[in-house]
Coordinates of C-alpha atoms and ligand atoms in Angstrom, one line a residue:
Chain A
M1204 CA 16.6 -5.4 31.2
K1205 CA 15.3 -2.6 29.3
P1206 CA 14.0 -5.1 25.5
A1207 CA 15.5 -3.6 22.2
I1208 CA 12.5 -3.6 20.7
A1209 CA 9.1 -3.9 22.0
T1210 CA 6.1 -3.7 20.0
K1211 CA 2.2 -3.3 20.4
N1212 CA 0.1 -3.0 18.0
L1213 CA 2.1 -2.2 15.9
T1214 CA -0.1 -1.9 12.4
K1215 CA 1.1 -0.7 8.8
E1216 CA -1.9 -0.3 6.0
F1217 CA -1.2 0.6 2.3
G1218 CA -4.5 1.1 1.2
R1219 CA -6.5 -1.8 1.9
N1220 CA -3.7 -4.1 1.8
R1221 CA -2.7 -4.9 5.6
A1222 CA 1.1 -5.3 5.0
V1223 CA 1.8 -5.4 8.7
A1224 CA -1.5 -6.6 10.8
S1225 CA -1.3 -5.8 15.5
I1226 CA 2.4 -7.6 15.8
S1227 CA 3.6 -7.4 18.7
L1228 CA 6.3 -8.9 20.1
E1229 CA 9.8 -8.8 22.2
I1230 CA 13.4 -8.7 21.4
K1231 CA 15.7 -8.8 24.3
Q1232 CA 18.8 -6.7 24.2
G1233 CA 22.2 -8.2 23.2
E1234 CA 19.9 -11.5 21.0
I1235 CA 20.0 -12.1 17.5
F1236 CA 15.8 -12.4 16.4
G1237 CA 14.8 -13.3 12.8
L1238 CA 11.4 -12.6 11.3
L1239 CA 11.4 -15.1 9.1
G1240 CA 8.2 -15.5 6.9
P1241 CA 7.9 -15.7 2.6
N1242 CA 8.2 -12.2 0.2
G1243 CA 5.5 -10.2 0.7
A1244 CA 5.5 -11.2 4.7
G1245 CA 5.9 -7.7 6.3
K1246 CA 9.1 -8.6 7.9
T1247 CA 10.9 -4.7 5.2
T1248 CA 7.4 -2.7 6.7
T1249 CA 7.9 -3.8 9.6
I1250 CA 11.9 -2.7 9.8
S1251 CA 10.7 0.1 8.3
M1252 CA 8.9 1.2 10.5
L1253 CA 11.0 0.5 13.6
S1254 CA 14.0 2.6 12.1
T1255 CA 11.9 5.5 11.0
L1256 CA 11.5 5.4 7.1
I1257 CA 7.8 5.0 7.5
Q1258 CA 5.1 6.0 10.2
P1259 CA 2.4 2.7 11.6
T1260 CA -1.3 2.3 10.8
S1261 CA -2.0 2.6 14.4
G1262 CA -0.3 0.7 17.2
S1263 CA 3.2 2.1 18.9
A1264 CA 6.8 0.8 19.4
Q1265 CA 10.3 0.9 20.7
V1266 CA 13.3 0.9 20.1
S1267 CA 16.0 1.6 22.3
G1268 CA 13.6 2.8 24.6
F1269 CA 12.5 5.3 22.1
G1270 CA 8.8 5.1 20.9
L1271 CA 8.5 5.8 17.2
E1272 CA 7.8 9.9 17.8
R1273 CA 11.8 10.1 19.0
Q1274 CA 13.2 9.9 15.3
D1275 CA 16.3 12.0 16.1
E1276 CA 17.8 9.4 19.1
I1277 CA 16.8 6.1 17.5
R1278 CA 18.0 7.2 14.6
K1279 CA 21.5 7.4 16.4
A1280 CA 20.9 4.0 18.5
I1281 CA 20.6 2.3 14.9
G1282 CA 21.8 0.1 12.0
I1283 CA 20.3 -1.0 9.6
V1284 CA 21.7 -2.9 6.2
F1285 CA 18.2 -2.5 3.7
Q1286 CA 17.1 -5.0 1.8
D1287 CA 17.9 -3.1 -1.8
P1288 CA 20.6 -2.0 -2.4
S1289 CA 22.1 1.2 -1.1
L1290 CA 25.3 2.8 -2.0
D1291 CA 26.7 5.2 -3.8
D1292 CA 27.8 2.9 -7.1
E1293 CA 30.1 5.9 -8.9
L1294 CA 31.7 7.2 -5.3
T1295 CA 35.0 4.6 -3.9
G1296 CA 34.4 1.6 -1.0
K1297 CA 36.0 3.5 1.4
E1298 CA 34.2 7.4 0.3
N1299 CA 30.9 5.8 0.4
L1300 CA 31.8 4.7 4.5
D1301 CA 33.4 8.1 5.0
F1302 CA 30.2 9.9 3.9
H1303 CA 28.4 8.1 6.2
G1304 CA 30.3 8.4 9.6
R1305 CA 30.3 11.9 8.7
L1306 CA 26.3 11.6 8.5
Y1307 CA 26.5 9.7 12.1
H1308 CA 29.1 13.3 13.4
M1309 CA 32.5 11.0 14.1
P1310 CA 35.4 12.9 13.9
S1311 CA 37.6 12.9 11.5
Q1312 CA 40.5 10.4 13.9
L1313 CA 37.8 7.8 14.7
R1314 CA 36.0 7.7 11.8
A1315 CA 39.9 6.8 9.8
I1316 CA 39.7 3.7 12.8
R1317 CA 36.5 2.8 12.7
I1318 CA 36.6 2.1 8.5
S1319 CA 39.9 1.0 8.4
A1320 CA 38.5 -1.4 10.9
V1321 CA 35.3 -2.5 9.3
L1322 CA 36.9 -2.8 6.0
K1323 CA 39.2 -5.4 7.6
L1324 CA 36.5 -7.4 8.9
V1325 CA 34.7 -7.5 5.7
G1326 CA 37.9 -8.5 4.4
L1327 CA 37.5 -5.3 1.3
E1328 CA 40.6 -3.7 2.5
D1329 CA 42.2 -3.9 -1.0
K1330 CA 39.6 -2.5 -2.8
A1331 CA 38.5 0.4 -0.8
G1332 CA 40.1 2.9 -3.2
Q1333 CA 37.6 2.4 -6.1
Q1334 CA 34.5 2.9 -7.2
V1335 CA 31.7 0.8 -6.2
K1336 CA 30.7 0.3 -9.6
T1337 CA 33.2 -2.2 -10.1
Y1338 CA 32.6 -4.3 -6.9
S1339 CA 30.4 -7.7 -7.4
G1340 CA 27.2 -8.1 -5.6
G1341 CA 28.8 -9.9 -2.3
M1342 CA 31.0 -7.3 -2.2
K1343 CA 28.6 -4.7 -2.4
R1344 CA 26.6 -6.6 0.2
R1345 CA 29.6 -6.6 2.8
L1346 CA 30.8 -3.3 2.5
E1347 CA 26.8 -2.5 3.6
I1348 CA 26.9 -4.6 6.1
A1349 CA 30.4 -2.5 7.2
R1350 CA 28.8 0.7 6.7
G1351 CA 26.1 -0.8 9.2
L1352 CA 28.0 -1.3 11.8
M1353 CA 30.7 1.3 11.6
H1354 CA 28.4 4.0 14.1
H1355 CA 28.5 0.9 16.7
P1356 CA 24.7 0.8 16.2
K1357 CA 23.3 -0.6 19.5
I1358 CA 21.0 -1.9 17.2
L1359 CA 21.6 -3.9 13.7
F1360 CA 18.6 -4.0 11.2
L1361 CA 19.4 -6.7 8.2
D1362 CA 16.8 -7.1 5.7
E1363 CA 17.7 -9.7 4.5
P1364 CA 21.6 -9.8 3.8
T1365 CA 22.4 -13.0 1.9
L1366 CA 19.3 -12.3 -0.6
G1367 CA 20.3 -13.7 -3.6
L1368 CA 24.7 -14.2 -3.0
D1369 CA 25.8 -17.2 -3.8
P1370 CA 26.4 -20.4 -0.8
Q1371 CA 30.2 -18.9 0.6
T1372 CA 29.4 -15.2 0.4
R1373 CA 26.0 -16.8 2.5
R1374 CA 28.0 -18.7 4.6
G1375 CA 30.8 -15.7 5.5
I1376 CA 27.9 -13.8 5.9
W1377 CA 26.5 -16.1 8.5
D1378 CA 29.5 -16.8 10.5
Y1379 CA 30.6 -12.5 9.9
I1380 CA 26.9 -11.8 12.1
S1381 CA 27.3 -14.6 14.9
K1382 CA 31.1 -13.1 15.7
L1383 CA 29.9 -8.9 15.4
N1384 CA 26.7 -10.0 17.9
Q1385 CA 29.2 -11.8 20.5
R1386 CA 32.0 -9.7 20.7
E1387 CA 30.2 -6.2 20.2
K1388 CA 26.6 -7.3 22.2
V1389 CA 24.6 -5.2 19.3
T1390 CA 21.1 -6.8 18.7
I1391 CA 20.5 -8.0 15.4
I1392 CA 17.3 -8.3 14.1
L1393 CA 17.6 -10.4 10.8
T1394 CA 14.7 -11.4 8.1
T1395 CA 14.2 -13.9 5.8
H1396 CA 13.0 -16.3 3.7
Y1397 CA 15.4 -18.5 4.2
M1398 CA 14.6 -21.3 6.9
E1399 CA 18.2 -22.3 7.3
E1400 CA 20.0 -19.0 7.2
A1401 CA 16.8 -18.8 10.6
D1402 CA 17.6 -21.6 11.7
A1403 CA 21.2 -21.5 11.6
L1404 CA 21.3 -18.3 13.3
C1405 CA 19.3 -17.2 15.2
D1406 CA 18.8 -17.3 19.1
R1407 CA 14.8 -16.2 18.6
I1408 CA 12.6 -16.4 15.5
A1409 CA 9.1 -14.7 14.8
I1410 CA 7.5 -17.0 11.8
I1411 CA 5.4 -14.1 10.4
D1412 CA 3.2 -14.5 7.8
R1413 CA 0.0 -12.0 5.4
G1414 CA 1.5 -9.2 8.4
K1415 CA 0.9 -11.6 11.3
I1416 CA 3.1 -13.4 13.8
I1417 CA 2.2 -16.3 13.5
A1418 CA 4.8 -19.2 16.2
L1419 CA 6.9 -17.0 17.4
G1420 CA 10.2 -19.1 19.8
T1421 CA 13.6 -20.5 19.9
P1422 CA 14.2 -22.5 16.7
T1423 CA 14.7 -25.7 18.6
S1424 CA 11.1 -25.3 20.1
L1425 CA 9.7 -23.9 17.4
K1426 CA 10.9 -27.5 15.9
D1427 CA 9.9 -29.2 19.3
S1428 CA 6.3 -27.4 18.7
L1429 CA 5.3 -30.1 16.1
G1430 CA 5.4 -33.2 18.4
G1431 CA 9.8 -34.2 18.2
D1432 CA 11.5 -35.7 15.2
V1433 CA 10.3 -38.9 13.0
L1434 CA 11.8 -42.1 12.6
V1435 CA 10.9 -44.1 9.9
I1436 CA 11.4 -48.3 9.5
E1437 CA 11.2 -50.7 7.4
A1438 CA 10.9 -54.2 8.7
I1439 CA 9.1 -57.4 8.3
E1440 CA 6.8 -57.7 11.2
V1441 CA 6.1 -53.8 11.2
E1442 CA 2.5 -54.7 13.5
K1443 CA 4.6 -56.6 16.6
L1444 CA 7.2 -53.6 16.0
A1445 CA 4.9 -50.7 16.7
S1446 CA 2.9 -52.5 19.1
L1447 CA 6.3 -53.0 21.0
L1448 CA 7.7 -49.1 20.7
N1449 CA 3.9 -47.8 22.2
G1450 CA 5.9 -47.0 24.9
T1451 CA 8.9 -45.1 22.7
G1452 CA 6.5 -42.6 21.3
K1453 CA 3.7 -42.0 18.7
T1454 CA 3.4 -45.3 16.4
K1455 CA 2.0 -44.5 12.9
I1456 CA 2.0 -47.5 9.5
T1457 CA 1.0 -46.4 6.2
A1458 CA 1.9 -48.1 3.5
G1459 CA 4.1 -50.9 5.1
Q1460 CA 6.3 -48.3 7.3
L1461 CA 6.1 -47.3 10.5
S1462 CA 7.2 -44.2 12.2
V1463 CA 7.8 -44.1 15.3
T1464 CA 7.7 -39.4 16.5
V1465 CA 10.0 -39.5 19.5
H1466 CA 12.1 -36.4 21.3
N1467 CA 15.9 -37.0 20.2
G1468 CA 15.6 -39.2 17.7
E1469 CA 19.4 -39.2 17.3
R1470 CA 19.3 -41.6 20.8
M1471 CA 16.9 -43.1 20.4
A1472 CA 17.5 -45.2 17.1
P1473 CA 20.1 -47.5 19.5
K1474 CA 17.3 -47.6 21.3
L1475 CA 15.1 -48.5 19.5
L1476 CA 17.4 -51.2 17.4
A1477 CA 18.5 -52.6 20.4
I1478 CA 14.9 -54.1 21.9
A1479 CA 14.3 -54.9 17.5
A1480 CA 16.5 -56.8 18.3
K1481 CA 16.4 -59.0 21.3
H1482 CA 12.4 -59.7 19.6
K1483 CA 13.8 -61.1 16.9
I1484 CA 12.3 -58.5 14.9
K1485 CA 14.7 -58.0 11.2
I1486 CA 14.3 -54.2 10.2
T1487 CA 15.7 -54.0 6.5
S1488 CA 15.5 -50.2 6.7
L1489 CA 15.5 -46.8 10.1
S1490 CA 15.5 -43.2 8.5
L1491 CA 15.5 -40.1 10.9
K1492 CA 13.3 -36.7 9.9
K1493 CA 14.3 -34.3 11.9
P1494 CA 11.2 -31.3 11.3
T1495 CA 12.4 -28.5 9.7
L1496 CA 11.8 -24.6 10.0
E1497 CA 9.6 -25.1 6.9
D1498 CA 7.5 -28.6 7.9
V1499 CA 7.1 -25.5 10.9
F1500 CA 5.4 -23.2 8.8
I1501 CA 3.8 -25.6 6.8
R1502 CA 1.5 -27.0 9.7
H1503 CA 0.5 -23.5 10.6
T1504 CA -0.8 -22.0 6.7
G1505 CA -0.7 -24.4 5.1
R1506 CA 1.6 -23.4 2.7
T1507 CA 5.6 -23.6 1.7
I1508 CA 7.5 -20.5 2.1
R1509 CA 9.8 -21.4 -1.3
E1510 CA 5.9 -21.4 -3.4
E1511 CA 6.2 -17.6 -2.7
E1512 CA 9.4 -17.1 -3.4
A1513 CA 10.3 -16.4 -6.7
S1514 CA 8.1 -13.3 -7.3
P1515 CA 8.8 -10.7 -10.3
L1516 CA 10.4 -8.6 -7.7
D1517 CA 12.2 -10.1 -6.0
M1518 CA 13.6 -12.3 -9.3
M1519 CA 14.8 -8.7 -10.0
R1520 CA 16.4 -7.7 -7.0
V1521 CA 18.3 -10.8 -7.3
R1522 CA 19.4 -10.3 -10.2
R1523 CA 20.4 -6.1 -9.1
R1524 CA 22.3 -7.8 -6.6
A1525 CA 24.1 -10.1 -8.6
R1526 CA 25.8 -7.7 -11.0
Chain B
M1273 CA 23.5 21.3 11.0
L1274 CA 26.2 23.2 9.1
N1275 CA 28.5 19.8 9.5
D1276 CA 25.7 18.2 7.4
I1277 CA 25.4 20.8 5.2
Y1278 CA 28.6 20.2 4.8
T1279 CA 29.1 16.6 4.7
V1280 CA 25.9 15.9 1.8
W1281 CA 28.0 19.2 -0.8
L1282 CA 30.9 17.8 -0.4
R1283 CA 29.7 14.1 -1.4
E1284 CA 28.3 16.9 -3.9
M1285 CA 32.1 18.2 -4.5
T1286 CA 32.6 14.4 -4.9
R1287 CA 30.4 13.3 -7.7
F1288 CA 31.5 15.7 -9.0
G1289 CA 35.2 15.1 -9.4
R1290 CA 34.3 11.7 -11.2
A1291 CA 32.3 13.1 -13.8
R1292 CA 34.2 16.4 -15.3
S1293 CA 34.1 15.3 -18.5
R1294 CA 30.1 14.8 -18.7
V1295 CA 30.1 18.6 -17.2
V1296 CA 32.5 19.1 -19.9
S1297 CA 30.5 18.1 -22.8
S1298 CA 27.1 19.1 -21.3
L1299 CA 28.6 23.2 -21.9
A1300 CA 28.9 21.8 -26.3
M1301 CA 25.4 23.0 -26.7
P1302 CA 25.2 26.4 -24.9
L1303 CA 28.6 26.6 -26.9
F1304 CA 26.8 26.7 -30.3
W1305 CA 23.8 28.7 -28.7
L1306 CA 26.2 31.7 -28.0
I1307 CA 28.3 31.7 -31.4
F1308 CA 25.5 30.8 -33.8
L1309 CA 22.8 32.3 -32.3
G1310 CA 25.1 35.5 -31.4
T1311 CA 26.3 35.7 -35.1
G1312 CA 23.4 35.1 -36.4
F1313 CA 20.9 37.6 -35.0
G1314 CA 23.8 39.7 -34.9
S1315 CA 24.0 41.0 -38.5
A1316 CA 20.2 40.7 -39.3
F1317 CA 18.7 43.0 -36.7
S1318 CA 19.8 45.4 -34.3
L1319 CA 19.9 46.6 -29.9
P1320 CA 19.5 49.6 -30.0
G1321 CA 23.6 51.1 -27.8
M1322 CA 24.9 47.2 -27.9
D1323 CA 26.1 43.8 -29.5
Y1324 CA 23.7 41.5 -30.0
T1325 CA 27.3 38.8 -28.7
A1326 CA 27.6 41.2 -25.6
F1327 CA 23.8 40.8 -24.7
L1328 CA 23.2 37.0 -25.8
A1329 CA 26.6 36.2 -23.3
P1330 CA 25.2 36.8 -20.1
G1331 CA 21.9 34.5 -21.6
I1332 CA 24.4 31.5 -21.9
I1333 CA 26.4 31.8 -19.1
G1334 CA 22.1 31.7 -17.5
M1335 CA 20.9 28.9 -19.5
I1336 CA 24.2 26.8 -18.5
V1337 CA 23.1 27.2 -14.7
L1338 CA 19.7 27.2 -15.2
F1339 CA 20.3 23.4 -17.0
T1340 CA 23.5 22.0 -14.7
S1341 CA 21.6 23.2 -11.6
I1342 CA 17.8 21.8 -12.1
F1343 CA 19.6 18.8 -13.4
S1344 CA 21.0 18.9 -9.9
G1345 CA 18.0 18.9 -8.0
V1346 CA 16.7 16.6 -10.1
S1347 CA 19.3 13.9 -9.7
V1348 CA 17.8 13.0 -6.1
I1349 CA 16.2 10.8 -8.1
W1350 CA 18.9 8.3 -8.9
D1351 CA 19.8 8.5 -5.6
R1352 CA 16.1 6.9 -4.2
Q1353 CA 15.9 4.8 -7.8
F1354 CA 19.4 3.5 -6.4
G1355 CA 18.3 3.5 -3.2
F1356 CA 21.1 5.9 -1.4
L1357 CA 18.0 8.6 0.0
K1358 CA 17.4 6.0 2.2
E1359 CA 20.8 5.6 3.8
I1360 CA 20.3 9.3 4.0
L1361 CA 17.2 9.5 5.7
V1362 CA 17.5 7.1 8.1
A1363 CA 20.6 9.0 9.6
P1364 CA 20.6 11.5 12.1
V1365 CA 20.5 14.4 10.1
S1366 CA 17.4 16.7 9.4
R1367 CA 16.6 17.1 6.3
V1368 CA 17.2 20.0 5.8
S1369 CA 20.5 20.2 6.8
V1370 CA 19.7 17.6 3.1
V1371 CA 17.8 20.0 1.3
I1372 CA 20.7 23.1 2.2
G1373 CA 23.9 20.6 1.1
K1374 CA 23.0 19.0 -2.0
A1375 CA 21.0 22.7 -3.3
L1376 CA 24.3 24.5 -2.6
G1377 CA 26.1 21.4 -4.0
G1378 CA 24.4 21.6 -7.0
A1379 CA 25.5 25.6 -7.4
T1380 CA 28.6 25.1 -6.1
V1381 CA 28.8 23.1 -10.0
A1382 CA 26.6 25.4 -11.7
T1383 CA 29.2 28.1 -10.9
F1384 CA 31.9 26.2 -12.4
S1385 CA 30.6 25.3 -14.8
G1386 CA 28.6 28.8 -16.0
L1387 CA 32.7 29.9 -14.9
I1388 CA 34.2 27.9 -17.9
M1389 CA 31.7 29.6 -19.7
L1390 CA 31.9 33.4 -19.0
A1391 CA 36.0 32.1 -19.6
I1392 CA 34.8 30.5 -23.8
A1393 CA 32.6 34.5 -24.1
Y1394 CA 36.0 36.3 -22.4
A1395 CA 38.2 34.3 -25.0
I1396 CA 36.3 34.7 -28.4
G1397 CA 35.7 38.1 -27.7
A1398 CA 31.7 38.8 -26.3
I1399 CA 32.7 40.4 -23.5
Q1400 CA 35.0 42.2 -21.8
P1401 CA 36.9 41.1 -19.0
S1402 CA 36.3 43.0 -16.3
Y1403 CA 35.4 42.8 -11.9
G1404 CA 32.4 42.2 -12.7
I1405 CA 33.8 38.1 -12.2
L1406 CA 32.9 38.4 -8.5
P1407 CA 28.9 39.7 -9.1
A1408 CA 28.9 37.2 -11.8
M1409 CA 29.9 34.8 -9.5
A1410 CA 27.4 35.5 -6.7
F1411 CA 24.6 35.6 -9.2
M1412 CA 25.4 32.6 -11.0
F1413 CA 25.8 30.8 -7.4
L1414 CA 22.2 32.4 -6.5
T1415 CA 20.6 31.1 -9.5
G1416 CA 21.6 27.8 -9.1
T1417 CA 20.8 27.8 -5.5
C1418 CA 17.0 28.5 -6.8
F1419 CA 16.8 26.0 -9.1
V1420 CA 18.8 22.8 -6.7
A1421 CA 16.0 23.8 -4.6
A1422 CA 13.6 23.9 -7.4
G1423 CA 14.6 20.7 -9.0
L1424 CA 14.4 19.1 -5.1
A1425 CA 11.0 20.1 -4.8
I1426 CA 9.8 18.6 -8.3
A1427 CA 11.7 15.6 -7.8
A1428 CA 10.1 15.5 -3.5
R1429 CA 6.7 13.7 -5.4
M1430 CA 9.0 11.6 -8.3
R1431 CA 10.0 8.2 -8.3
S1432 CA 11.4 7.2 -11.6
M1433 CA 13.1 9.6 -14.6
E1434 CA 9.6 8.4 -17.0
G1435 CA 8.4 12.0 -16.6
F1436 CA 12.2 14.3 -16.6
Q1437 CA 11.4 14.5 -20.6
M1438 CA 8.0 16.6 -19.5
I1439 CA 9.2 18.8 -17.2
M1440 CA 12.9 19.8 -18.9
S1441 CA 9.9 20.6 -21.7
F1442 CA 7.3 22.3 -19.8
I1443 CA 8.7 23.4 -16.9
V1444 CA 12.9 24.4 -18.0
M1445 CA 12.8 25.7 -22.2
P1446 CA 9.8 28.1 -20.8
T1447 CA 11.6 28.7 -17.8
F1448 CA 14.7 29.6 -20.3
F1449 CA 13.2 31.3 -23.0
L1450 CA 11.2 33.8 -20.7
S1451 CA 13.6 35.5 -18.9
G1452 CA 15.4 37.6 -21.0
A1453 CA 18.3 35.7 -22.1
L1454 CA 17.7 35.0 -25.5
F1455 CA 16.3 38.9 -26.1
P1456 CA 15.3 42.1 -25.0
L1457 CA 11.9 41.7 -22.6
S1458 CA 11.3 45.8 -22.8
T1459 CA 9.9 45.6 -26.0
A1460 CA 8.2 41.7 -24.9
P1461 CA 4.5 42.1 -24.6
D1462 CA 2.4 42.8 -21.4
W1463 CA 1.8 39.1 -21.4
M1464 CA 5.0 37.5 -21.5
R1465 CA 6.3 40.9 -19.4
A1466 CA 4.0 38.9 -16.6
I1467 CA 4.8 35.7 -16.5
S1468 CA 8.6 36.9 -16.7
N1469 CA 8.2 38.3 -13.8
I1470 CA 7.6 35.3 -12.3
D1471 CA 10.5 34.0 -13.2
P1472 CA 13.7 32.8 -10.9
L1473 CA 16.2 34.1 -13.9
T1474 CA 14.7 36.8 -15.2
Y1475 CA 16.3 38.3 -11.9
G1476 CA 19.8 35.9 -12.8
V1477 CA 19.9 37.5 -16.0
D1478 CA 19.9 40.6 -15.2
G1479 CA 21.8 40.2 -12.4
L1480 CA 24.5 38.2 -14.7
R1481 CA 24.3 41.7 -17.4
H1482 CA 24.8 44.3 -15.0
A1483 CA 28.2 42.6 -13.9
L1484 CA 29.6 41.4 -17.6
A1485 CA 27.6 43.4 -20.1
G1486 CA 27.3 46.3 -17.9
N1487 CA 23.7 47.1 -18.5
G1488 CA 20.3 46.1 -17.0
M1489 CA 16.4 46.1 -16.4
L1490 CA 16.2 46.4 -12.9
P1491 CA 18.7 48.2 -10.0
I1492 CA 21.2 45.1 -9.8
W1493 CA 20.5 45.1 -6.4
L1494 CA 16.4 44.2 -6.9
D1495 CA 17.2 41.4 -9.2
F1496 CA 20.1 40.4 -5.5
T1497 CA 16.6 41.1 -3.4
I1498 CA 14.5 39.5 -5.2
L1499 CA 16.7 36.1 -6.6
A1500 CA 17.6 35.7 -2.4
V1501 CA 14.2 35.7 -0.8
L1502 CA 13.5 33.0 -4.6
A1503 CA 15.6 31.6 -3.5
L1504 CA 14.9 30.6 0.6
V1505 CA 11.5 30.3 -0.6
A1506 CA 12.6 27.7 -3.0
I1507 CA 14.6 25.8 0.3
S1508 CA 11.6 26.1 2.7
L1509 CA 9.3 24.3 -0.2
A1510 CA 11.4 21.6 -0.8
S1511 CA 12.3 20.9 2.9
Y1512 CA 8.7 20.8 2.9
L1513 CA 7.9 18.7 0.3
F1514 CA 10.9 16.1 1.9
R1515 CA 10.0 15.8 4.9
R1516 CA 6.5 14.5 4.3
G1517 CA 6.4 12.1 1.4
A1518 CA 10.6 11.1 1.4
L1519 CA 9.8 7.3 0.4
Ligands
ADP644 N1 5.6 1.8 -0.3 C1 4.7 0.4 -0.7 N2 3.5 0.5 -0.9 C2 2.1 -0.5 -0.9 N3 2.4 -1.2 -0.8 C3 3.0 -1.7 0.1 C4 4.5 -0.7 -0.1 N4 5.7 -1.4 0.3 C5 6.1 -2.4 0.7 N5 3.8 -3.0 0.5 C6 2.8 -3.9 0.7 O1 3.2 -4.9 1.2 C7 3.2 -6.1 2.1 C8 4.4 -6.5 2.7 O2 5.8 -6.2 2.3 P1 7.3 -6.2 1.8 O3 6.8 -5.9 4.5 O4 7.7 -5.9 1.7 O5 7.0 -8.0 2.7 P2 8.6 -8.9 2.4 O6 9.7 -8.0 3.3 O7 8.5 -9.8 3.8 O8 8.4 -9.3 1.3 C9 3.2 -6.8 0.0 O9 1.4 -7.2 0.4 C10 3.9 -5.0 -0.8 O10 2.6 -5.5 -1.6
MG645 MG1 11.5 -7.6 2.2

């Protein structure tokens, strides 16, 4: 099967700033692919190039089998939910959708059917007749997602779909995205700087920093690349325990605590307790630390994703969304 | 392509329907110009063979069309700021269709505003009812198309409304004053007439004066032809500027 998207050395420079620095990747048809990275990593710029809004400085890409110069074909094949609001506030929800349907050359009957279908999907039937300026931030986002889907794109780009939304709305949108991916077989490319979001939703993730891909894989394989889960144990005779557990995983004693790096910590914990019991070693505390995508990011960059989260521009965006 | 033009036009109409009160209030200032300037100058100076208010009325209608349509064109900056422009630019629709749809939409709104002013001018007796209303509408529409496209061309590279005041002061006001809307150009100095020759509004106002007051400088067909050519030029320019560097 041909990939939904393939890029080769895709690069975008703004003056001397290399926003996207030679990115090569393949996104399979039907997968949910995440671009995870801090603010300014180049996620939006990458999506803007793939959706024909800006031209790359160098490199190439195929979207739905078409080179970037075939703008019209690509535009027909994709849907996009932009990072920043993009609705006409003066129009009603329904009018926004109708305008979209017309832009995508849908006949009027089909428009009517799809409009009510997507409105139902995002639970906005009741509000559809009201002007968008009366909507909450979450409602606007849902309307934008509904709009992005209305013409049944093969590929859907979601640029920070839940930025600035409250946790409940966020979970609702996650559910909705995975349902959509399963039901409609839409390939979804989403960007986020929320690790939990990438972890919960994506089949595969590219972690991107300063315009470069620094790690790529399934959420599990990325986390496993750190060596596995860590069991932290407090016990009276840590040294003895450590030597007993040497075969089970990598052991390390710091500040009287023993940490054992293992695969599948949930299953290893009872085995470990059994070994300790057999040798009459009293364990006073046991905890399991599972690595997160954040740890993966730290491993590769020495920084946290959160550190750069609250840029002034970002704060402004959050405020704009929350309205 | 026709479909896409219609889509963009339709949105302008829907928005216009929501903002009717703003349109009505935008008529207040030109109406004062017509009444006070017309009465005041009319009693102070005299034009050969013509009442000043009758001379001024087509000029004021031209003024409304100019302001309304420039504003329509420049409003694309808001579309950009509110992000809506991206929705249009990422759709499988050519930039030319977007520009033409916007131009025709803005021109329709401008013609509508012009017609309201025309009705008022009839009501206060500044002009006499006649069949001239049809050619007058054609001139309003063409002038409107021209200036929406000009507004779009100006806005193609603008990222914020900061420059808006500059546009008003340095483009819109001179365009208005040099068009012969307020005083006859036939007695103006050469340099002034030279500039007014390249001012689209000159031909719009002249055509309106033919249609509504029964006189003008150039033959009406010439006004019409020049205006149509200028409208095409403005649309091409705006489309070109939008094709390059739209974001
Ligand atoms: N239109 C632009 N002009 C100049 N610089 C830009 C532009 N868009 C983005 N950048 C810069 O490119 C880099 C990547 O930005 P962006 O793609 O928006 O990151 P992200 O979406 O990951 O937060 C940043 O340094 C940003 O300042
Ligand atoms: Mg971004």
